[in-house]
Coordinates of C-alpha atoms in Angstrom, one line a residue:
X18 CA 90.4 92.7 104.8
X19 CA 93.3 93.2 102.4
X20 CA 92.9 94.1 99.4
X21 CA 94.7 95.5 96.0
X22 CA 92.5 97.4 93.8
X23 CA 93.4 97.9 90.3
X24 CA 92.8 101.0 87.9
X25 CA 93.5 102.7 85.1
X26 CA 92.9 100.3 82.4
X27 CA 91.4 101.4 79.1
X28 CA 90.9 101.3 75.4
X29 CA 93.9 103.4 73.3
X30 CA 95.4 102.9 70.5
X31 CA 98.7 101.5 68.9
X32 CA 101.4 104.4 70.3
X33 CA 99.1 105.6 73.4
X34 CA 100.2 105.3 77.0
X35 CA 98.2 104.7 80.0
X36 CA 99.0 104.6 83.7
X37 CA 98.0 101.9 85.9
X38 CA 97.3 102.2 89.7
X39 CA 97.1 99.2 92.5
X40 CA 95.9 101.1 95.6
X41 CA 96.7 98.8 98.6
X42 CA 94.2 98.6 102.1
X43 CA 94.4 96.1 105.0
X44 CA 98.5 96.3 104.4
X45 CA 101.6 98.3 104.6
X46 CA 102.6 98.1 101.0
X47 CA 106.1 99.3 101.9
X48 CA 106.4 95.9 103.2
X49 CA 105.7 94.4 100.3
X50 CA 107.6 93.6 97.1
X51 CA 105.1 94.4 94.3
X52 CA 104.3 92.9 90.9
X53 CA 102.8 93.7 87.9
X54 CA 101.3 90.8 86.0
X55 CA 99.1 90.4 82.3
X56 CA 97.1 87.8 81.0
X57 CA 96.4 88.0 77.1
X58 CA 93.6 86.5 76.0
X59 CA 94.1 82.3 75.9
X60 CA 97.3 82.4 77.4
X61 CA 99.2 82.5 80.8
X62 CA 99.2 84.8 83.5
X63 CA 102.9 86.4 83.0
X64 CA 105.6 89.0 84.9
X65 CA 106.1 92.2 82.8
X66 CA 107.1 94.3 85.9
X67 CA 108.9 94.3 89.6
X68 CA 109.7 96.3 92.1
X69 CA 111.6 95.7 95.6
X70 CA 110.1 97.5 98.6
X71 CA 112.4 100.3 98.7
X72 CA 112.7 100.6 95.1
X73 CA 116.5 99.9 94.6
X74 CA 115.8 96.8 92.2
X75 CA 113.4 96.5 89.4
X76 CA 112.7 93.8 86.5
X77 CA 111.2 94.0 83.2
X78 CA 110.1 91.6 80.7
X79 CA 111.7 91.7 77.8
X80 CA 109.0 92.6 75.7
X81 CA 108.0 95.6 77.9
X82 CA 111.5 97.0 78.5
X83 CA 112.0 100.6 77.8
X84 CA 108.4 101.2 77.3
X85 CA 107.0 100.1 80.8
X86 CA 108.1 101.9 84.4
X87 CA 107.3 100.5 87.2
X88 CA 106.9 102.8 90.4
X89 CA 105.6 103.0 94.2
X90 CA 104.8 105.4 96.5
X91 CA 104.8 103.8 99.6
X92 CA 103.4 107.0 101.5
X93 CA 100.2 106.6 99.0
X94 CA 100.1 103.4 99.4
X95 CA 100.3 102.8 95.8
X96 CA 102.3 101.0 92.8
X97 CA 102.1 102.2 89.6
X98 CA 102.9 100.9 86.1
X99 CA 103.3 103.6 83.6
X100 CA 103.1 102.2 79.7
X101 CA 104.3 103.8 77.0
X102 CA 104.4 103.3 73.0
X103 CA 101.7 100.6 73.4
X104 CA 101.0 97.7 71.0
X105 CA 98.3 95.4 70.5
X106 CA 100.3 92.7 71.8
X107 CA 99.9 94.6 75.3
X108 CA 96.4 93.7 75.5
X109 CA 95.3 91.7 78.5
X110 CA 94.1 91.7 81.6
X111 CA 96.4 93.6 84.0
X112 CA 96.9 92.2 87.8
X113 CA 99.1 93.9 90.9
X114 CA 100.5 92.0 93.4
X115 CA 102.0 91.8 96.5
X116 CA 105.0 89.9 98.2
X117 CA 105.4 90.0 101.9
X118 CA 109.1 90.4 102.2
X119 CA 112.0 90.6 104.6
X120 CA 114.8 92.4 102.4
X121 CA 114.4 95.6 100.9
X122 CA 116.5 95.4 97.6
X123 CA 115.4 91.9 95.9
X124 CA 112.3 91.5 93.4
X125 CA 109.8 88.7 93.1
X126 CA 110.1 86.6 90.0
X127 CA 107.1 84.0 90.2
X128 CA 103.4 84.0 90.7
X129 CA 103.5 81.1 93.4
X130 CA 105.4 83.5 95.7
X131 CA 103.1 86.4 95.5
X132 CA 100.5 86.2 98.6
X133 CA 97.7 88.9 97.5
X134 CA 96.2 89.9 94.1
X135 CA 93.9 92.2 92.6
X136 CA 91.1 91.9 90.4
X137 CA 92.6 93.2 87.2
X138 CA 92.0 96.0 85.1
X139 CA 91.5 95.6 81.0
X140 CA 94.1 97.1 78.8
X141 CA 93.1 96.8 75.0
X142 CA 95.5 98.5 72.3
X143 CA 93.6 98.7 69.2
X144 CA 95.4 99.1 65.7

């Protein structure tokens, strides 16, 4: 069965960093454009992150941009999402997800396009 597991998700405060992982199983992740998405509490499911399968393009949300990298190791298996300088408006609920995808230099934009999720992790940035 495919599936994307989350981790790395914690409690830190305003300034801190964390790293997130999305391990992948049951797929070749280099085959895959990847996505990372957040969903703050009471609001939408949102792209902050994207990367194409041979990492040539990425895309950041404005609101993340120069504080967020998004990585993958497609030897590991694994995308990454390193955030720095973190505010409380980072504070969601933090999904991977995978794109099965012909080219190797676009990005995925929306969440209708994306054909596998993970369960999340919880990031919460205290003040």
């Amino acid at each position: 069965q495919v599936q994307l597991v989350e981790s790395g998700g914690d409690l830190v405060q305003v300034g801190g960093s964390l790293r997130l992982s999305c391990a992948a199983r049951g797929l070749p992740l280099s085959a895959y454009n990847m996505g990372w998405f957040r969903q703050p509490p009471g609001k939408e499911r949102e792209l902050i992150a994207a990367i194409s399968r041979s990492s040539g393009r990425t895309y950041y949300q404005d609101s993340v941009k120069g504080r967020f990298t998004i990585s993958r190791d497609n030897v590991e298996n694994t995308v990454y999402l390193q955030m720095n300088s973190l505010k409380t408006e980072d504070t969601a609920v933090y999904y991977c997800a995978a794109d099965r995808q012909q080219y190797y230099n676009t990005i995925t934009s929306t969440a209708m396009e994306y054909d596998y999720w993970g369960q999340g992790t919880q990031v919460t940035v205290s003040s």
